[in-house]
CSV table of C-alpha atoms and ligand atoms in Angstrom, one decimal:
chain,number,residue,atom,x,y,z
A,19,MET,CA,0.0,0.0,0.0
A,20,ALA,CA,1.1,3.6,-0.7
A,21,ALA,CA,2.2,5.8,2.2
A,22,ALA,CA,0.0,8.9,2.4
A,23,ALA,CA,1.3,11.2,-0.3
A,24,GLY,CA,0.3,14.7,0.9
A,25,GLU,CA,0.9,17.5,-1.6
A,26,PRO,CA,2.3,16.0,-4.9
A,27,GLU,CA,5.6,17.4,-6.1
A,28,VAL,CA,5.0,19.2,-9.5
A,29,ILE,CA,7.9,18.4,-11.9
A,30,ARG,CA,8.2,20.1,-15.2
A,31,ASP,CA,11.6,19.1,-16.5
A,32,LYS,CA,12.3,15.7,-18.1
A,33,ALA,CA,15.7,15.1,-16.4
A,34,ALA,CA,14.2,16.0,-13.0
A,35,MET,CA,11.3,13.6,-13.6
A,36,ARG,CA,13.7,10.8,-14.5
A,37,ALA,CA,15.9,11.5,-11.5
A,38,TRP,CA,12.8,11.5,-9.2
A,39,SER,CA,11.7,8.2,-10.5
A,40,ARG,CA,15.1,6.6,-10.1
A,41,ARG,CA,15.3,7.8,-6.5
A,42,GLN,CA,11.9,6.2,-5.8
A,43,ARG,CA,13.0,2.9,-7.3
A,44,ALA,CA,16.3,3.0,-5.4
A,45,GLU,CA,14.1,3.3,-2.2
A,46,GLY,CA,12.4,0.1,-3.2
A,47,LYS,CA,9.1,1.6,-4.5
A,48,THR,CA,7.2,0.6,-7.6
A,49,VAL,CA,6.7,3.6,-9.8
A,50,VAL,CA,3.2,3.8,-11.2
A,51,LEU,CA,2.3,6.2,-14.0
A,52,VAL,CA,-1.1,7.6,-14.8
A,53,PRO,CA,-0.9,9.4,-18.1
A,54,THR,CA,-3.6,12.1,-18.7
A,55,MET,CA,-4.3,15.2,-20.6
A,56,GLY,CA,-5.7,17.0,-17.5
A,57,PHE,CA,-9.1,18.5,-16.8
A,58,LEU,CA,-9.4,15.7,-14.4
A,59,HIS,CA,-12.7,13.9,-13.4
A,60,GLU,CA,-13.6,10.8,-11.4
A,61,GLY,CA,-12.6,8.6,-14.3
A,62,HIS,CA,-9.0,9.8,-13.9
A,63,LEU,CA,-9.2,9.6,-10.1
A,64,SER,CA,-10.3,6.0,-10.4
A,65,LEU,CA,-7.0,5.3,-12.2
A,66,VAL,CA,-5.2,7.0,-9.3
A,67,SER,CA,-6.9,4.7,-6.8
A,68,ALA,CA,-6.0,1.7,-8.9
A,69,ALA,CA,-2.4,3.0,-9.0
A,70,ALA,CA,-2.3,3.4,-5.3
A,71,ALA,CA,-3.7,-0.2,-4.9
A,72,VAL,CA,-0.7,-1.8,-6.8
A,73,PRO,CA,0.8,-4.1,-4.2
A,74,GLY,CA,3.8,-3.0,-2.2
A,75,PRO,CA,5.2,0.4,-1.6
A,76,VAL,CA,4.3,2.6,-4.6
A,77,ALA,CA,5.3,6.1,-6.0
A,78,VAL,CA,2.3,7.3,-8.0
A,79,VAL,CA,3.0,9.8,-10.8
A,80,VAL,CA,0.2,11.5,-12.8
A,81,SER,CA,1.3,13.1,-16.0
A,82,ILE,CA,-0.7,16.1,-17.3
A,83,TYR,CA,0.2,16.9,-20.9
A,84,VAL,CA,-2.0,17.7,-23.9
A,85,ASN,CA,-0.1,16.0,-26.7
A,86,PRO,CA,-0.2,18.0,-29.9
A,87,SER,CA,0.9,15.2,-32.1
A,88,GLN,CA,-2.3,13.1,-31.6
A,89,PHE,CA,-4.5,15.9,-32.9
A,90,ALA,CA,-4.9,16.6,-36.6
A,91,PRO,CA,-5.0,20.3,-37.5
A,92,THR,CA,-8.8,20.0,-38.0
A,93,GLU,CA,-9.3,18.6,-34.5
A,94,ASP,CA,-9.9,20.3,-31.1
A,95,LEU,CA,-6.4,20.9,-29.7
A,96,ALA,CA,-7.1,24.6,-29.4
A,97,THR,CA,-10.3,24.1,-27.3
A,98,TYR,CA,-9.2,21.1,-25.3
A,99,PRO,CA,-10.2,22.0,-21.7
A,100,SER,CA,-7.6,22.7,-19.0
A,101,ASP,CA,-7.6,23.6,-15.4
A,102,LEU,CA,-4.2,22.9,-13.9
A,103,ALA,CA,-4.9,24.5,-10.5
A,104,GLY,CA,-8.1,22.5,-10.2
A,105,ASP,CA,-6.3,19.3,-11.2
A,106,LEU,CA,-3.6,19.8,-8.6
A,107,ARG,CA,-6.3,20.3,-5.9
A,108,LYS,CA,-8.1,17.1,-7.0
A,109,LEU,CA,-4.9,15.1,-7.0
A,110,ALA,CA,-3.8,16.5,-3.6
A,111,SER,CA,-7.2,15.6,-2.1
A,112,THR,CA,-6.7,11.9,-3.1
A,113,GLY,CA,-3.7,11.7,-0.8
A,114,ALA,CA,-2.4,9.0,-3.2
A,115,VAL,CA,-0.3,11.0,-5.7
A,116,HIS,CA,3.4,11.6,-5.1
A,117,ALA,CA,4.3,13.6,-8.2
A,118,VAL,CA,2.7,15.4,-11.1
A,119,PHE,CA,4.7,15.5,-14.3
A,120,ASN,CA,3.5,18.6,-16.2
A,121,PRO,CA,6.1,19.4,-18.9
A,122,PRO,CA,5.6,22.6,-20.9
A,123,ASP,CA,6.6,20.6,-24.0
A,124,LEU,CA,7.8,17.1,-24.6
A,125,TYR,CA,9.1,17.5,-28.2
A,126,HIS,CA,12.1,18.9,-30.0
A,127,ARG,CA,10.5,21.6,-32.1
A,128,GLY,CA,13.5,22.3,-34.3
A,129,ALA,CA,14.3,25.4,-36.3
A,130,ALA,CA,12.4,26.5,-39.4
A,131,VAL,CA,13.9,25.5,-42.7
A,132,SER,CA,12.9,27.6,-45.7
A,133,GLY,CA,9.6,28.4,-44.1
A,134,ARG,CA,8.5,24.8,-43.9
A,135,ARG,CA,7.9,24.7,-40.2
A,136,ALA,CA,4.4,23.5,-39.2
A,137,GLU,CA,3.9,21.6,-42.5
A,138,ALA,CA,4.0,17.9,-42.8
A,139,PRO,CA,7.3,16.6,-44.1
A,140,ALA,CA,7.3,15.7,-47.8
A,141,GLY,CA,5.9,12.3,-48.2
A,142,ALA,CA,4.0,12.2,-44.9
A,143,ALA,CA,0.6,10.5,-45.1
A,144,ALA,CA,-1.0,12.8,-42.6
A,145,SER,CA,0.0,15.7,-40.4
A,146,SER,CA,-0.7,16.6,-36.8
A,147,CYS,CA,-0.6,19.8,-34.9
A,148,LEU,CA,3.1,19.2,-34.3
A,149,GLU,CA,4.7,18.8,-37.7
A,150,ALA,CA,8.0,20.6,-38.0
A,151,GLY,CA,10.4,20.9,-40.8
A,152,GLY,CA,14.2,21.2,-40.2
A,153,ASP,CA,15.5,19.4,-37.2
A,154,GLY,CA,12.2,19.0,-35.3
A,155,HIS,CA,10.6,15.7,-34.1
A,156,GLU,CA,10.3,13.1,-36.9
A,157,THR,CA,10.3,9.7,-35.1
A,158,TRP,CA,7.0,7.9,-34.8
A,159,ILE,CA,5.7,4.7,-33.4
A,160,ARG,CA,3.1,3.0,-35.5
A,161,VAL,CA,1.1,0.0,-34.2
A,162,GLU,CA,0.3,-0.8,-37.8
A,163,ARG,CA,-2.9,-2.8,-37.7
A,164,LEU,CA,-4.5,-1.8,-34.4
A,165,GLU,CA,-4.2,1.9,-35.3
A,166,LYS,CA,-6.3,1.7,-38.4
A,167,GLY,CA,-9.9,0.8,-37.5
A,168,LEU,CA,-12.4,2.4,-35.1
A,169,CYS,CA,-11.1,5.8,-34.0
A,170,GLY,CA,-8.1,5.5,-36.3
A,171,ALA,CA,-10.3,5.8,-39.4
A,172,SER,CA,-11.5,9.3,-38.6
A,173,ARG,CA,-8.5,10.4,-36.5
A,174,PRO,CA,-5.6,9.7,-38.9
A,175,VAL,CA,-2.7,10.8,-36.7
A,176,PHE,CA,-4.2,10.0,-33.4
A,177,PHE,CA,-2.7,6.6,-32.5
A,178,ARG,CA,0.7,7.5,-34.1
A,179,GLY,CA,0.7,10.4,-31.7
A,180,VAL,CA,-0.5,8.5,-28.7
A,181,ALA,CA,1.9,5.6,-29.1
A,182,THR,CA,4.8,8.0,-29.6
A,183,VAL,CA,4.0,10.2,-26.6
A,184,VAL,CA,3.3,7.3,-24.3
A,185,ALA,CA,6.7,5.8,-25.4
A,186,LYS,CA,8.3,9.2,-24.6
A,187,LEU,CA,6.6,9.3,-21.2
A,188,PHE,CA,7.8,5.7,-20.5
A,189,ASN,CA,11.4,6.8,-21.4
A,190,VAL,CA,11.2,9.8,-19.2
A,191,VAL,CA,9.3,8.5,-16.2
A,192,GLU,CA,10.6,4.9,-16.4
A,193,PRO,CA,7.5,3.5,-14.7
A,194,ASP,CA,7.1,-0.1,-13.6
A,195,VAL,CA,3.3,0.0,-14.1
A,196,ALA,CA,1.1,2.3,-16.1
A,197,MET,CA,-2.7,2.7,-15.9
A,198,PHE,CA,-5.0,3.3,-18.8
A,199,GLY,CA,-8.8,3.6,-18.9
A,200,LYS,CA,-11.0,1.2,-20.9
A,201,LYS,CA,-13.1,4.1,-22.0
A,202,ASP,CA,-10.4,4.6,-24.6
A,203,TYR,CA,-10.5,0.9,-25.4
A,204,GLN,CA,-8.6,0.9,-28.6
A,205,GLN,CA,-5.9,3.1,-27.0
A,206,TRP,CA,-5.5,0.7,-24.1
A,207,ARG,CA,-5.2,-2.4,-26.4
A,208,LEU,CA,-2.8,-0.5,-28.7
A,209,ILE,CA,-0.5,0.4,-25.8
A,210,CYS,CA,-0.5,-3.2,-24.6
A,211,ARG,CA,0.6,-4.3,-28.1
A,212,MET,CA,3.3,-1.6,-28.3
A,213,VAL,CA,4.7,-2.7,-24.9
A,214,ARG,CA,4.7,-6.3,-26.0
A,215,ASP,CA,6.2,-5.7,-29.4
A,216,LEU,CA,8.9,-3.3,-28.3
A,217,ASP,CA,9.7,-5.0,-25.0
A,218,PHE,CA,9.0,-2.1,-22.7
A,219,ALA,CA,9.5,-3.2,-19.1
A,220,VAL,CA,6.2,-1.7,-18.1
A,221,GLU,CA,3.1,-3.6,-16.9
A,222,ILE,CA,-0.1,-2.1,-18.4
A,223,ILE,CA,-3.3,-2.2,-16.3
A,224,GLY,CA,-6.6,-1.4,-17.9
A,225,SER,CA,-9.2,0.1,-15.6
A,226,GLU,CA,-13.0,0.0,-15.9
A,227,ILE,CA,-15.1,2.9,-17.3
A,228,VAL,CA,-16.4,5.3,-14.7
A,229,ARG,CA,-19.8,6.7,-15.5
A,230,GLU,CA,-22.0,9.5,-14.3
A,231,ALA,CA,-25.1,8.4,-12.3
A,232,ASP,CA,-27.2,8.5,-15.5
A,233,GLY,CA,-24.8,6.4,-17.5
A,234,LEU,CA,-22.8,8.9,-19.5
A,235,ALA,CA,-19.1,7.8,-19.6
A,236,MET,CA,-17.0,10.5,-17.9
A,237,SER,CA,-14.9,12.4,-20.3
A,238,SER,CA,-13.1,15.8,-20.2
A,239,ARG,CA,-14.9,16.8,-23.4
A,240,ASN,CA,-18.3,16.4,-21.7
A,241,VAL,CA,-17.8,20.0,-20.5
A,242,HIS,CA,-18.4,21.2,-24.0
A,243,LEU,CA,-21.9,19.6,-24.2
A,244,SER,CA,-24.9,21.8,-23.8
A,245,PRO,CA,-27.6,20.5,-21.4
A,246,GLU,CA,-29.7,19.3,-24.4
A,247,GLU,CA,-26.7,17.6,-26.1
A,248,ARG,CA,-25.8,15.9,-22.9
A,249,GLU,CA,-29.3,14.6,-22.5
A,250,LYS,CA,-29.2,13.3,-26.1
A,251,ALA,CA,-25.7,11.7,-25.5
A,252,LEU,CA,-27.3,9.4,-22.9
A,253,SER,CA,-28.4,7.4,-25.9
A,254,ILE,CA,-24.9,6.1,-26.2
A,255,SER,CA,-24.8,4.2,-22.9
A,256,ARG,CA,-28.5,3.3,-23.2
A,257,SER,CA,-28.0,1.7,-26.6
A,258,LEU,CA,-24.9,-0.1,-25.5
A,259,LEU,CA,-26.6,-1.6,-22.4
A,260,ASN,CA,-29.6,-2.7,-24.6
A,261,ALA,CA,-27.2,-4.2,-27.1
A,262,ARG,CA,-25.5,-6.2,-24.4
A,263,THR,CA,-28.8,-7.5,-23.0
A,264,ALA,CA,-29.9,-8.5,-26.5
A,265,ALA,CA,-26.6,-10.3,-27.2
A,266,LEU,CA,-26.6,-12.2,-23.9
A,267,ASN,CA,-30.3,-13.2,-24.4
A,268,ASN,CA,-29.8,-14.5,-27.9
A,269,SER,CA,-26.9,-16.8,-28.6
A,270,ASN,CA,-25.0,-16.1,-31.8
A,271,SER,CA,-26.6,-12.7,-32.4
A,272,ALA,CA,-25.7,-11.2,-35.8
A,273,SER,CA,-23.4,-8.2,-35.3
A,274,GLU,CA,-25.1,-6.3,-38.2
A,275,HIS,CA,-28.5,-6.4,-36.5
A,276,ILE,CA,-27.1,-5.2,-33.1
A,277,LYS,CA,-25.1,-2.4,-34.8
A,278,ASP,CA,-28.2,-1.3,-36.8
A,279,GLN,CA,-30.2,-1.0,-33.5
A,280,ILE,CA,-27.4,1.2,-31.9
A,281,VAL,CA,-27.1,3.4,-35.0
A,282,GLN,CA,-30.9,3.9,-35.0
A,283,THR,CA,-31.0,4.8,-31.3
A,284,LEU,CA,-28.2,7.3,-31.7
A,285,THR,CA,-29.5,8.9,-34.8
A,286,GLU,CA,-33.1,9.2,-33.4
A,287,ALA,CA,-31.6,10.9,-30.4
A,288,GLY,CA,-30.0,13.5,-32.7
A,289,GLY,CA,-26.4,12.1,-32.7
A,290,ARG,CA,-24.2,11.8,-35.8
A,291,VAL,CA,-22.6,8.4,-35.8
A,292,ASP,CA,-18.9,8.1,-36.6
A,293,TYR,CA,-18.8,4.4,-36.1
A,294,VAL,CA,-20.4,1.4,-34.3
A,295,GLU,CA,-18.3,-1.7,-34.4
A,296,ILE,CA,-18.4,-5.1,-32.7
A,297,VAL,CA,-14.9,-6.5,-32.4
A,298,GLU,CA,-12.9,-9.2,-30.6
A,299,GLN,CA,-11.6,-7.8,-27.3
A,300,GLU,CA,-7.8,-8.1,-27.9
A,301,SER,CA,-7.3,-8.2,-31.6
A,302,LEU,CA,-10.1,-5.6,-32.3
A,303,VAL,CA,-11.0,-7.7,-35.4
A,304,PRO,CA,-14.7,-7.2,-36.4
A,305,VAL,CA,-16.9,-10.3,-35.8
A,306,GLU,CA,-20.0,-11.2,-37.8
A,307,THR,CA,-21.6,-13.2,-35.0
A,308,ILE,CA,-21.4,-12.5,-31.2
A,309,ASP,CA,-20.2,-16.0,-30.2
A,310,ARG,CA,-17.0,-15.1,-28.3
A,311,PRO,CA,-15.9,-12.3,-25.9
A,312,VAL,CA,-16.4,-9.0,-27.8
A,313,VAL,CA,-16.5,-5.3,-27.2
A,314,ILE,CA,-19.0,-3.0,-28.9
A,315,CYS,CA,-17.3,0.4,-29.6
A,316,VAL,CA,-19.1,3.6,-30.5
A,317,ALA,CA,-18.0,7.1,-31.5
A,318,ALA,CA,-20.7,9.7,-32.2
A,319,TRP,CA,-21.0,13.5,-32.4
A,320,PHE,CA,-23.4,15.4,-30.3
A,321,GLY,CA,-23.2,19.0,-31.5
A,322,LYS,CA,-19.5,19.8,-31.9
A,323,VAL,CA,-18.4,17.1,-29.4
A,324,ARG,CA,-17.2,13.7,-30.5
A,325,LEU,CA,-17.8,11.1,-27.7
A,326,ILE,CA,-16.6,7.5,-27.5
A,327,ASP,CA,-17.9,4.7,-25.3
A,328,ASN,CA,-17.9,0.9,-25.3
A,329,ILE,CA,-19.2,-2.2,-23.6
A,330,GLU,CA,-17.5,-5.6,-23.2
A,331,ILE,CA,-19.6,-8.7,-23.6
A,332,HIS,CA,-18.1,-11.8,-22.0
A,333,ILE,CA,-19.6,-14.6,-24.0
A,334,GLN,CA,-17.6,-17.8,-23.7
A,335,SER,CA,-16.6,-19.2,-27.1
B,27,LIG,N1,-14.7,7.6,-17.6
B,27,LIG,C1,-13.5,7.1,-17.6
B,27,LIG,N2,-13.3,5.9,-16.9
B,27,LIG,C2,-12.1,5.3,-16.8
B,27,LIG,N3,-11.0,5.9,-17.4
B,27,LIG,C3,-11.1,7.0,-18.0
B,27,LIG,C4,-12.4,7.7,-18.1
B,27,LIG,N4,-12.2,8.8,-18.8
B,27,LIG,C5,-10.9,8.9,-19.2
B,27,LIG,N5,-10.2,7.8,-18.7
B,27,LIG,C6,-8.8,7.5,-18.8
B,27,LIG,O1,-8.0,8.5,-18.3
B,27,LIG,C7,-6.8,8.5,-19.1
B,27,LIG,C8,-6.6,10.0,-19.5
B,27,LIG,O2,-7.6,10.3,-20.4
B,27,LIG,P1,-7.9,11.8,-20.9
B,27,LIG,O3,-7.0,12.7,-20.1
B,27,LIG,O4,-7.8,11.9,-22.4
B,27,LIG,O5,-9.4,12.0,-20.4
B,27,LIG,P2,-10.7,11.8,-21.2
B,27,LIG,O6,-11.8,12.1,-20.3
B,27,LIG,O7,-10.6,10.5,-21.9
B,27,LIG,O8,-10.7,13.0,-22.2
B,27,LIG,P3,-11.4,13.0,-23.6
B,27,LIG,O9,-12.4,14.1,-23.5
B,27,LIG,O10,-10.1,13.4,-24.4
B,27,LIG,O11,-11.9,11.7,-24.0
B,27,LIG,C9,-7.0,7.6,-20.3
B,27,LIG,O12,-6.3,6.4,-20.0
B,27,LIG,C10,-8.5,7.4,-20.3
B,27,LIG,O13,-8.9,6.2,-20.8
B,28,LIG,C1,-2.7,8.5,-23.2
B,28,LIG,C2,-2.7,10.0,-23.4
B,28,LIG,C3,-2.3,10.7,-22.1
B,28,LIG,C4,-1.6,10.3,-24.4
B,28,LIG,O1,-1.6,11.7,-24.7
B,28,LIG,C5,-4.1,10.4,-24.0
B,28,LIG,O2,-4.3,9.9,-25.2
B,28,LIG,C6,-5.2,10.2,-23.0
B,28,LIG,O3,-5.3,11.0,-22.1
B,28,LIG,O4,-6.0,9.3,-23.1
B,29,LIG,N1,-8.6,10.3,-24.2
B,29,LIG,C1,-8.1,10.4,-25.6
B,29,LIG,C2,-7.4,11.7,-25.9
B,29,LIG,C3,-7.9,12.3,-27.2
B,29,LIG,O1,-9.1,12.1,-27.5
B,29,LIG,O2,-7.2,13.0,-27.8
């Protein structure tokens, strides 16, 4: 169990962060990292509780960093919510966080070369809000199959940016354990695959989705929903719960039928569906029939807010 942590130490510098972690490990502690983009809610705090519950003496680090490389220029980097002072208060009140890593920037930005800064390098398939010419960052981790479907289809640079920044965080913080929420299901599975494939010495723990009392999955972006949009967005969790009931009550349900029902519910509520997919839990390969453990994943727009959610169905094959 963790010793009471008191006020977390706020660390902004990479070298200082690495030195802090190494001191903790030298003292016999397990370093547990909770990566976040801030504007914290109970979903994040559940990851902190799970981090504190890792057996043995632990040093819990929460990173707060809005990673520009996972946002395409058309996405919402500029309006991503933030409240560092509020976040620090929430983390201190848990008594379970020992350090907060809040770097001003994690990337080498490089110098402009012939005015090409902020453009994608020649030959790049897609660009993010980070792209730099000259001697800026140009090394990327691609989890080649898992990054393509689901959220990868409409967010072309998202998983390249996530895998790369998580690898950078692992190199700086050197955690023994890292916590990810199953709300971002594809992200969690992709990080597990990256860790396996690249032999990172980090144990990844996936933590259950935390919901509001009415079922809405907690998400930092929920703050941008109007009260009407928020009400309509309840159709996501409602349709997922109905789908699970249907799948559990009818053996070998056809995925197409279940997906159609979800699309209909979301559309009737006023949502714009990005995708509804039923996939195997680890490989994320789509299934035609629900005859094995699957997860139903949804992304839909309500107003200007794109929300994701999912539900696991534990049918034994
Ligand atoms: N409701 C939730 N339940 C469990 N984990 C969550 C929940 N919301 C976020 N997390 C996890 O917290 C970590 C940090 O996520 P992030 O800071 O992007 O918050 P978010 O609420 O997912 O924001 P966004 O609005 O970008 O979806 C991720 O591992 C994410 O899966
Ligand atoms: C894992 C992560 C912190 C990487 O920027 C982000 O994608 C998130 O908060 O889920
Ligand atoms: N929780 C995932 C971060 C993002 O949507 O960019």
